[in-house]
Amino acid sequence: MKLAGFDLFEYELPLTQPIVTKDETLSNRRGFLVKLSTDSGVIGWGEIAPLPGFSRESLASVKQQTLKLKSTLIGSNLPDDLTPRGKGWSHWRLPGDLAPSVRCGLELAVWNLHPAQGPRKTVLVNGLLTGDREEVPHSAYEMVRLGYKAVKLKVGGRPMDEAIEITWKVRDIVGDRVRLRLDANRAWSLDQAVKFGQAVSTCDIDYIEEPTADPANLGVFFSECGMPVALDETLSDSPIKALEEFRGIKAIILKPTFLGSFQKAHDLAQRARTLGIQPIVSSCFESGIGILGLARFAAYLSLENIPAGLDTYRWLHEDLLSPMLKIDRGRIEVNLPMESAHIGKMDWLREIRDG
């Protein structure tokens, strides 16, 4: 199979609510779609969507890097085994210094050249709770009504008393049949994290993501509180070392857009499993193209019954897919086609020409 076409499109999608990062507040989600086509007419779409405030690369830099790849890749032969665990990637022409989001998007496009096969699958989705102390309880009630099996509450950045209070309130609302996960986003010192952990120690927390600003303190936090920890930001630095070094790690949050590839995320998931650590596939506010790819990746890892962090899709007021993806009873369907006929909102795309 030979690569015959390589097209790049830019999108800007309106949001239902702003995305607040450490550097700015985003009212729209911007990114790129790459469309690959083979000499036999098969089309695969991928998404390149660095998230400002979190990704190290900028939108401008990934645009230029992707355009430079076009002349290199057009006409190249695509090895057969280009799956997340495949060996074919080492035989293709991708440079080793690609930005994480660029490589991730190209891998997804190539993967989508091979349509999903087998029985229909759905993947459990982890409901995301954000907002103030009045909004969160209403959202928690709604997620229970909609059938979510797990919810994640953002606690970092809240006043300590509010974080403790709202954690207990959410646990009371969702009951003991819904997993409660927390995310502190490295917002606390060790003392603050321990204070919080001890205050909610009997709240049956599934895990808390990155409770301390310094990951070197994660082991002390676990010793003091006994609360399981999940790694997220720490994985971007030395992922394998982080898995083997820290005590109390229950889960890792796999974000291929940040990690740099589905292949890398796959290898990290496999290593985590050997250590008794649960991989959790998660998104970075991608469009439906990226979300569907992540859901497919979760199923590929046999994680369809482990709630994935794909609820950021609800932040999109409009999507490139038509119809928009549906999260039903806390699940999202995986085996959906990705042909251009289902990129129904072409008016949201602007093709980028060379130069």
mmCIF file with all atom_site columns, C-alpha atoms in Angstrom, residues 1-6 35-45 109-115 338-341:
data_model
loop_
_atom_site.group_PDB
_atom_site.id
_atom_site.type_symbol
_atom_site.label_atom_id
_atom_site.label_alt_id
_atom_site.label_comp_id
_atom_site.label_asym_id
_atom_site.label_entity_id
_atom_site.label_seq_id
_atom_site.pdbx_PDB_ins_code
_atom_site.Cartn_x
_atom_site.Cartn_y
_atom_site.Cartn_z
_atom_site.occupancy
_atom_site.B_iso_or_equiv
_atom_site.pdbx_formal_charge
_atom_site.auth_seq_id
_atom_site.auth_comp_id
_atom_site.auth_asym_id
_atom_site.auth_atom_id
_atom_site.pdbx_PDB_model_num
ATOM 1  C CA . MET A 1 1   ? 0.000   0.000  0.000  1.00 0.00 ? 1   MET A CA 1
ATOM 2  C CA . LYS A 1 2   ? 1.422   3.348  -1.074 1.00 0.00 ? 2   LYS A CA 1
ATOM 3  C CA . LEU A 1 3   ? 0.633   6.811  0.290  1.00 0.00 ? 3   LEU A CA 1
ATOM 4  C CA . ALA A 1 4   ? -0.779  8.882  -2.566 1.00 0.00 ? 4   ALA A CA 1
ATOM 5  C CA . GLY A 1 5   ? -2.408  11.844 -0.812 1.00 0.00 ? 5   GLY A CA 1
ATOM 6  C CA . PHE A 1 6   ? -1.559  14.042 2.169  1.00 0.00 ? 6   PHE A CA 1
ATOM 7  C CA . LYS A 1 35  ? -6.143  13.319 5.639  1.00 0.00 ? 35  LYS A CA 1
ATOM 8  C CA . LEU A 1 36  ? -4.082  10.482 4.186  1.00 0.00 ? 36  LEU A CA 1
ATOM 9  C CA . SER A 1 37  ? -5.125  8.548  1.084  1.00 0.00 ? 37  SER A CA 1
ATOM 10 C CA . THR A 1 38  ? -3.616  5.467  -0.511 1.00 0.00 ? 38  THR A CA 1
ATOM 11 C CA . ASP A 1 39  ? -3.096  4.559  -4.146 1.00 0.00 ? 39  ASP A CA 1
ATOM 12 C CA . SER A 1 40  ? -6.171  2.330  -3.848 1.00 0.00 ? 40  SER A CA 1
ATOM 13 C CA . GLY A 1 41  ? -8.374  5.217  -2.708 1.00 0.00 ? 41  GLY A CA 1
ATOM 14 C CA . VAL A 1 42  ? -8.596  4.367  1.003  1.00 0.00 ? 42  VAL A CA 1
ATOM 15 C CA . ILE A 1 43  ? -8.799  7.431  3.285  1.00 0.00 ? 43  ILE A CA 1
ATOM 16 C CA . GLY A 1 44  ? -7.637  7.816  6.876  1.00 0.00 ? 44  GLY A CA 1
ATOM 17 C CA . TRP A 1 45  ? -8.164  10.867 9.090  1.00 0.00 ? 45  TRP A CA 1
ATOM 18 C CA . ALA A 1 109 ? -4.580  8.697  10.335 1.00 0.00 ? 109 ALA A CA 1
ATOM 19 C CA . VAL A 1 110 ? -2.578  5.630  9.311  1.00 0.00 ? 110 VAL A CA 1
ATOM 20 C CA . TRP A 1 111 ? -4.478  3.457  11.773 1.00 0.00 ? 111 TRP A CA 1
ATOM 21 C CA . ASN A 1 112 ? -7.758  4.723  10.323 1.00 0.00 ? 112 ASN A CA 1
ATOM 22 C CA . LEU A 1 113 ? -6.684  3.497  6.880  1.00 0.00 ? 113 LEU A CA 1
ATOM 23 C CA . HIS A 1 114 ? -7.611  0.121  8.341  1.00 0.00 ? 114 HIS A CA 1
ATOM 24 C CA . PRO A 1 115 ? -11.312 0.156  9.309  1.00 0.00 ? 115 PRO A CA 1
ATOM 25 C CA . MET A 1 338 ? -14.208 7.389  9.776  1.00 0.00 ? 338 MET A CA 1
ATOM 26 C CA . GLU A 1 339 ? -14.524 7.997  6.031  1.00 0.00 ? 339 GLU A CA 1
ATOM 27 C CA . SER A 1 340 ? -14.739 11.562 4.709  1.00 0.00 ? 340 SER A CA 1
ATOM 28 C CA . ALA A 1 341 ? -18.479 11.128 4.232  1.00 0.00 ? 341 ALA A CA 1
#
